[in-house]
Amino acid sequence: MSDGFAGRTALVTGGTRGIGAAVAQAFARAGCRVTACGRKALDLPGVRVVAADVTDAASVSALVGSLERIDFVINCAGTIRRRDEYEMAAFTEVIQTNVDGTMRVCLAAKPRFPATGGAIVTIASMLSYFGAPHAPAYAASKAGVVQLTKSLAAAWAQDGIRVNAVAPGWIRTELTEAVRQDKQREAGILARTPMGRWGEPEEVAEAVLFLCSPAARFITGALLPVDGGYSSV
Ligand code: NDP
């Protein structure tokens, strides 16, 4: 699956921790030059890390402007504010990060793709399928990410740019730390997951790598669950 990555350039937003960091490192191992961003720039071996905020137009423009060419964009920057999302300020912050941020980065990157095209991956969620009384903005944003993905896939197919989404199930990262600390909630999640365990960020990264690889050359507009079967039952 590493074919087609050597010497290419990948941009990974939210690439400083969790799923994004695993994605950035998987693309680097496959032979890509990788630039990752978070609002804070943390060290990540083998990856160029830049501080950039996907909610800020000037910041995204500077980030993308630092790259001559882009072959792959993976939009991992995301946030959740849970019960605070019943306040409009937090609701808006989540939508602006997860939906607007994804669109802003895709639009900024589009002119940097070579004439032969490339691939974009967005990160959806189980809450793209299900409602979430504990996180209404997050669920709305992740449903929005799916329709954005399908729309860009259809619009940019003529440019050779494939656009797909992965829908991670419950993955062991900082974002889900609070859930792991609530042992009753964790037990409920594991009982509902057919494979009966947490997913690891690397397992999502491998699905992203597949969607960007030549093996996926006729796949666009798809939503691929990486969830141990959670969305199947
Ligand atoms: P983490 O909280 O571990 O990492 C989030 C990353 O996004 C960090 O690098 C963070 O860096 C960055 N980020 C957040 N806001 C911004 C911003 N405005 N601009 C730029 N970067 C930003 O989360 P995960 O790795 O768990 O999640 C990654 C993606 O996967 C998210 O979209 C999340 O919704 C999705 N997801 C996660 C699941 C899970 O179980 N973990 C399940 C389903 C989906 P910094 O804070 O420095 O900005």
XYZ file of N, CA and C in Angstrom, residues 25-187:
489
model
N 2.460 10.428 10.666
C 3.604 9.518 10.723
C 3.462 8.367 9.728
N 2.247 7.911 9.496
C 2.042 6.843 8.502
C 2.414 7.342 7.101
N 2.025 8.585 6.773
C 2.367 9.131 5.449
C 3.880 9.353 5.344
N 4.515 9.781 6.448
C 5.969 9.978 6.431
C 6.669 8.632 6.210
N 6.190 7.588 6.890
C 6.793 6.249 6.714
C 6.602 5.744 5.282
N 5.497 6.140 4.665
C 5.227 5.694 3.286
C 6.068 6.463 2.270
N 6.795 7.490 2.735
C 7.715 8.196 1.834
C 7.300 9.605 1.470
N 6.217 10.102 2.068
C 5.769 11.472 1.788
C 6.559 12.492 2.588
N 6.635 13.700 2.034
C 7.023 14.857 2.840
C 5.742 15.331 3.513
N 5.756 15.404 4.845
C 4.505 15.699 5.558
C 4.618 17.009 6.330
N 3.618 17.875 6.151
C 3.462 19.048 7.008
C 2.206 18.836 7.839
N 2.343 18.974 9.143
C 1.195 18.820 10.045
C 0.989 20.123 10.785
N -0.263 20.393 11.149
C -0.499 21.594 11.951
C -1.436 21.324 13.112
N -1.293 22.132 14.143
C -2.229 22.251 15.248
C -2.134 23.705 15.659
N -3.002 24.136 16.567
C -2.851 25.524 17.006
C -1.522 25.694 17.733
N -1.118 24.642 18.455
C 0.224 24.646 19.069
C 1.108 23.725 18.244
N 2.341 24.153 17.961
C 3.261 23.288 17.205
C 4.013 22.387 18.173
N 3.787 21.080 18.109
C 4.515 20.131 18.953
C 5.498 19.371 18.071
N 6.568 18.829 18.681
C 7.539 18.047 17.901
C 6.954 16.712 17.499
N 7.177 16.316 16.251
C 6.713 15.014 15.778
C 7.800 14.476 14.846
N 8.440 13.353 15.221
C 9.561 12.849 14.419
C 9.187 12.630 12.955
N 10.044 13.099 12.048
C 9.863 12.856 10.613
C 8.819 13.735 9.951
N 8.262 14.684 10.715
C 7.162 15.503 10.198
C 7.483 16.977 10.446
N 7.188 17.815 9.447
C 7.326 19.265 9.648
C 6.051 19.753 10.325
N 6.202 20.378 11.491
C 5.014 20.826 12.221
C 4.967 22.354 12.236
N 3.800 22.884 11.894
C 3.599 24.331 11.803
C 2.404 24.680 12.690
N 2.476 25.799 13.393
C 1.308 26.236 14.168
C 0.327 26.918 13.222
N -0.883 26.407 13.135
C -1.912 27.029 12.284
C -3.276 26.654 12.828
N -4.207 27.598 12.693
C -5.566 27.423 13.217
C -6.525 27.357 12.032
N -7.235 26.250 11.894
C -8.107 26.088 10.710
C -9.310 27.032 10.732
N -9.562 27.673 11.874
C -10.679 28.627 11.921
C -10.254 30.030 11.465
N -8.964 30.179 11.155
C -8.419 31.509 10.847
C -7.922 31.534 9.393
N -8.562 32.371 8.588
C -8.270 32.382 7.145
C -6.807 32.722 6.867
N -6.258 33.722 7.588
C -4.881 34.140 7.318
C -3.908 33.031 7.689
N -4.219 32.339 8.787
C -3.364 31.256 9.260
C -3.341 30.100 8.245
N -4.514 29.748 7.717
C -4.598 28.655 6.734
C -3.897 29.062 5.446
N -4.078 30.311 5.067
C -3.447 30.786 3.840
C -1.918 30.734 3.967
N -1.388 31.106 5.145
C 0.066 31.043 5.347
C 0.543 29.591 5.347
N -0.230 28.721 5.966
C 0.136 27.293 6.028
C 0.223 26.703 4.618
N -0.822 26.910 3.838
C -0.865 26.325 2.492
C 0.154 27.019 1.587
N 0.321 28.326 1.802
C 1.286 29.088 0.995
C 2.718 28.622 1.200
N 2.981 27.928 2.318
C 4.347 27.460 2.573
C 4.646 26.177 1.793
N 3.643 25.660 1.076
C 3.830 24.408 0.326
C 3.696 24.690 -1.168
N 4.675 24.255 -1.941
C 4.605 24.505 -3.387
C 3.565 23.637 -4.056
N 3.478 22.409 -3.576
C 2.593 21.446 -4.214
C 1.989 20.593 -3.104
N 0.751 20.184 -3.293
C 0.095 19.316 -2.314
C -0.538 18.140 -3.072
N -0.237 16.917 -2.642
C -0.833 15.722 -3.268
C -1.961 15.140 -2.426
N -1.832 15.305 -1.098
C -2.822 14.723 -0.184
C -3.133 15.734 0.921
N -4.418 15.871 1.226
C -4.830 16.684 2.382
C -5.655 15.790 3.290
N -5.288 15.727 4.553
C -6.059 14.942 5.509
C -6.492 15.884 6.626
N -7.808 16.063 6.732
C -8.386 17.062 7.647
C -8.721 16.417 8.986
N -7.741 16.403 9.894
C -7.977 15.762 11.202
C -8.278 16.773 12.298
N -8.107 18.070 12.031
C -8.370 19.064 13.082
C -9.843 18.980 13.467
N -10.100 18.807 14.732
C -11.490 18.706 15.169
C -11.587 18.944 16.663
N -12.780 19.329 17.073
C -12.980 19.589 18.495
C -14.380 19.187 18.919
N -14.550 18.964 20.227
C -15.864 18.651 20.803
C -15.989 19.428 22.106
N -17.159 19.992 22.389
C -17.346 20.739 23.649
C -18.458 20.128 24.495
N -18.993 19.007 24.053
C -20.011 18.234 24.778
C -21.155 19.128 25.282
N -21.517 19.041 26.577
C -22.724 19.738 27.080
C -22.652 21.251 26.877
N -21.428 21.810 26.809
C -21.285 23.258 26.559
C -21.885 23.645 25.214
N -22.065 22.646 24.332
C -22.581 22.946 22.990
C -24.033 23.404 23.018
N -24.676 23.344 24.209
C -26.012 23.935 24.347
C -25.926 25.448 24.534
N -24.698 26.001 24.617
C -24.473 27.460 24.563
C -24.011 27.795 23.156
N -24.547 28.876 22.582
C -24.247 29.168 21.170
C -22.755 29.386 20.898
N -22.024 29.950 21.876
C -20.605 30.222 21.611
C -19.857 28.913 21.347
N -20.116 27.898 22.169
C -19.430 26.615 21.984
C -19.970 25.888 20.753
N -21.293 25.998 20.528
C -21.891 25.373 19.340
C -21.178 25.880 18.078
N -21.042 27.212 18.020
C -20.431 27.835 16.839
C -18.958 27.456 16.709
N -18.265 27.391 17.827
C -16.835 27.035 17.779
C -16.646 25.641 17.163
N -17.509 24.711 17.553
C -17.375 23.336 17.054
C -17.681 23.276 15.556
N -18.760 23.954 15.138
C -19.098 23.955 13.704
C -17.981 24.640 12.916
N -17.487 25.761 13.447
C -16.453 26.506 12.711
C -15.161 25.709 12.577
N -14.842 24.921 13.594
C -13.614 24.114 13.512
C -13.821 22.914 12.590
N -14.891 22.153 12.840
C -15.029 20.858 12.175
C -15.534 20.973 10.735
N -16.448 21.901 10.492
C -17.011 22.021 9.132
C -16.315 23.145 8.356
N -16.420 24.372 8.890
C -15.820 25.506 8.164
C -14.312 25.286 7.998
N -13.669 24.784 9.054
C -12.212 24.562 9.000
C -11.850 23.577 7.902
N -12.629 22.517 7.777
C -12.359 21.520 6.734
C -12.511 22.152 5.354
N -13.600 22.888 5.154
C -13.827 23.533 3.852
C -12.733 24.555 3.547
N -12.370 25.342 4.566
C -11.353 26.393 4.355
C -10.037 25.779 3.882
N -9.637 24.685 4.517
C -8.365 24.044 4.164
C -8.458 23.418 2.765
N -9.586 22.773 2.466
C -9.746 22.165 1.133
C -9.691 23.236 0.036
N -10.397 24.336 0.269
C -10.415 25.412 -0.741
C -9.027 26.021 -0.938
N -8.322 26.224 0.175
C -6.988 26.831 0.076
C -6.017 25.879 -0.632
N -6.174 24.578 -0.378
C -5.217 23.604 -0.933
C -5.480 23.294 -2.407
N -6.719 23.426 -2.844
C -7.102 22.967 -4.193
C -6.165 23.458 -5.304
N -5.808 24.764 -5.333
C -4.939 25.229 -6.434
C -3.532 24.639 -6.390
N -3.162 24.022 -5.255
C -1.797 23.469 -5.130
C -1.699 22.026 -5.609
N -2.844 21.411 -5.916
C -2.789 20.040 -6.424
C -2.207 20.056 -7.836
N -1.403 19.052 -8.183
C -0.884 18.998 -9.555
C -2.014 18.699 -10.538
N -1.754 18.901 -11.813
C -2.781 18.667 -12.841
C -3.254 17.219 -12.831
N -2.397 16.317 -12.343
C -2.781 14.893 -12.279
C -3.702 14.601 -11.096
N -3.936 15.589 -10.236
C -4.881 15.418 -9.129
C -4.235 14.912 -7.859
N -5.044 14.309 -6.995
C -4.565 13.862 -5.692
C -5.743 13.357 -4.881
N -5.609 13.403 -3.571
C -6.695 12.872 -2.728
C -6.830 13.688 -1.444
N -8.078 13.801 -1.015
C -8.402 14.485 0.248
C -9.165 13.486 1.105
N -8.859 13.466 2.397
C -9.650 12.646 3.332
C -10.131 13.544 4.460
N -11.401 13.381 4.820
C -11.972 14.101 5.960
C -12.271 13.082 7.056
N -12.449 13.590 8.283
C -12.711 12.679 9.398
C -14.139 12.898 9.888
N -14.968 11.910 9.647
C -16.350 11.923 10.124
C -16.368 11.275 11.517
N -17.416 10.538 11.850
C -17.554 10.009 13.215
C -18.749 9.060 13.256
N -18.877 8.306 14.321
C -20.116 7.558 14.539
C -21.288 8.537 14.642
N -20.983 9.776 15.093
C -22.039 10.776 15.240
C -22.350 11.465 13.909
N -21.776 10.945 12.808
C -22.296 11.289 11.478
C -23.558 10.476 11.206
N -23.686 9.328 11.895
C -24.847 8.445 11.701
C -25.917 8.655 12.768
N -25.454 8.851 14.021
C -26.368 8.859 15.164
C -26.458 10.260 15.760
N -27.589 10.600 16.357
C -27.700 11.845 17.107
C -26.933 11.736 18.415
N -26.657 12.903 19.041
C -25.870 12.902 20.278
C -26.442 13.928 21.246
N -27.318 13.486 22.165
C -27.889 14.448 23.115
C -26.815 15.139 23.955
N -25.637 14.487 24.091
C -24.569 15.078 24.907
C -23.648 15.976 24.089
N -23.843 16.087 22.758
C -22.924 16.895 21.932
C -23.601 17.267 20.610
N -24.599 18.175 20.674
C -25.384 18.454 19.462
C -24.596 19.120 18.335
N -23.642 19.980 18.675
C -22.864 20.639 17.614
C -21.922 19.637 16.962
N -21.323 18.797 17.788
C -20.378 17.817 17.251
C -21.096 16.893 16.266
N -22.286 16.402 16.654
C -23.035 15.504 15.764
C -23.432 16.243 14.485
N -23.920 17.482 14.625
C -24.290 18.261 13.432
C -23.063 18.466 12.541
N -21.931 18.750 13.172
C -20.719 19.018 12.376
C -20.267 17.769 11.632
N -20.378 16.616 12.278
C -19.854 15.399 11.642
C -20.803 14.899 10.555
N -22.107 15.166 10.689
C -23.019 14.897 9.574
C -22.682 15.846 8.425
N -22.392 17.102 8.774
C -22.029 18.095 7.761
C -20.762 17.711 7.008
N -19.797 17.175 7.724
C -18.538 16.766 7.084
C -18.800 15.703 6.009
N -19.747 14.811 6.262
C -20.031 13.758 5.275
C -20.610 14.362 3.996
N -21.579 15.250 4.132
C -22.184 15.844 2.932
C -21.202 16.768 2.211
N -20.347 17.441 2.978
C -19.290 18.253 2.358
C -18.360 17.356 1.543
N -18.019 16.220 2.110
C -17.114 15.279 1.433
C -17.717 14.795 0.117
N -18.989 14.400 0.166
C -19.636 13.907 -1.060
C -19.736 15.029 -2.098
N -20.035 16.243 -1.630
C -20.179 17.370 -2.558
C -18.851 17.691 -3.244
N -17.774 17.751 -2.454
C -16.468 18.060 -3.054
C -16.014 16.910 -3.952
N -16.363 15.684 -3.574
C -15.989 14.529 -4.410
C -16.599 14.675 -5.798
N -17.874 15.043 -5.826
C -18.557 15.184 -7.120
C -18.011 16.390 -7.892
N -17.767 17.488 -7.165
C -17.326 18.719 -7.836
C -15.904 18.602 -8.390
N -15.040 17.889 -7.684
C -13.614 17.909 -8.042
C -13.143 16.633 -8.736
N -14.069 15.726 -9.024
C -13.685 14.510 -9.755
C -13.056 14.874 -11.095
N -13.585 15.914 -11.719
C -13.059 16.332 -13.030
C -11.626 16.853 -12.929
N -11.202 17.210 -11.716
C -9.822 17.673 -11.525
C -8.907 16.533 -11.072
N -9.459 15.332 -11.009
C -8.653 14.177 -10.589
C -8.432 14.126 -9.086
N -9.217 14.920 -8.340
C -9.060 14.933 -6.878
C -10.158 14.073 -6.261
N -9.764 12.983 -5.615
C -10.738 12.127 -4.930
C -10.917 12.636 -3.503
N -12.160 12.614 -3.021
C -12.450 13.132 -1.668
C -13.274 12.083 -0.929
N -12.719 11.545 0.125
C -13.387 10.489 0.899
C -13.330 10.809 2.389
N -14.173 10.115 3.144
C -14.182 10.298 4.605
C -13.969 8.957 5.298
N -13.331 9.000 6.448
C -13.360 7.840 7.344
C -14.238 8.211 8.536
N -14.939 7.222 9.057
C -15.764 7.432 10.251
C -15.188 6.564 11.367
N -14.302 7.145 12.179
C -13.729 6.346 13.271
C -14.792 6.033 14.313
N -14.689 4.848 14.890
C -15.494 4.521 16.054
C -14.832 5.132 17.279
N -14.732 4.383 18.342
C -14.169 4.897 19.596
C -12.674 4.628 19.600
N -11.886 5.716 19.459
C -10.435 5.596 19.278
C -9.736 6.182 20.506
N -8.666 5.511 20.918
C -7.943 5.908 22.130
C -7.093 7.161 21.867
N -7.652 8.355 22.151
C -6.906 9.622 22.018
C -7.310 10.535 23.175
N -6.671 11.714 23.193
C -7.003 12.693 24.232
C -8.478 13.100 24.190
N -9.031 13.160 22.962
C -10.425 13.585 22.791
C -11.400 12.679 23.546
N -11.037 11.411 23.700
C -11.931 10.443 24.344
C -11.458 10.060 25.752
N -10.471 10.799 26.281
C -9.914 10.491 27.606
C -11.009 10.555 28.690
N -11.860 11.597 28.593
C -12.911 11.764 29.616
C -13.858 10.566 29.597
N -14.106 10.013 28.421
C -15.006 8.855 28.308
C -14.357 7.633 28.968
N -13.040 7.488 28.758
C -12.362 6.321 29.363
C -12.338 6.419 30.889
N -12.361 7.668 31.381
C -12.326 7.819 32.839
C -13.679 7.523 33.479
N -14.737 7.578 32.700
C -16.083 7.253 33.188
C -16.300 5.756 32.921
N -15.971 4.950 33.911
C -15.884 3.492 33.695
C -17.215 2.883 33.250
N -18.317 3.442 33.753
C -19.627 2.917 33.371
C -19.897 3.195 31.873
N -19.570 4.404 31.458
C -19.764 4.784 30.045
C -18.851 3.935 29.156
N -17.604 3.775 29.600
C -16.656 2.980 28.817
C -17.163 1.543 28.651
N -17.679 0.981 29.734
C -18.175 -0.404 29.669
C -19.326 -0.506 28.667
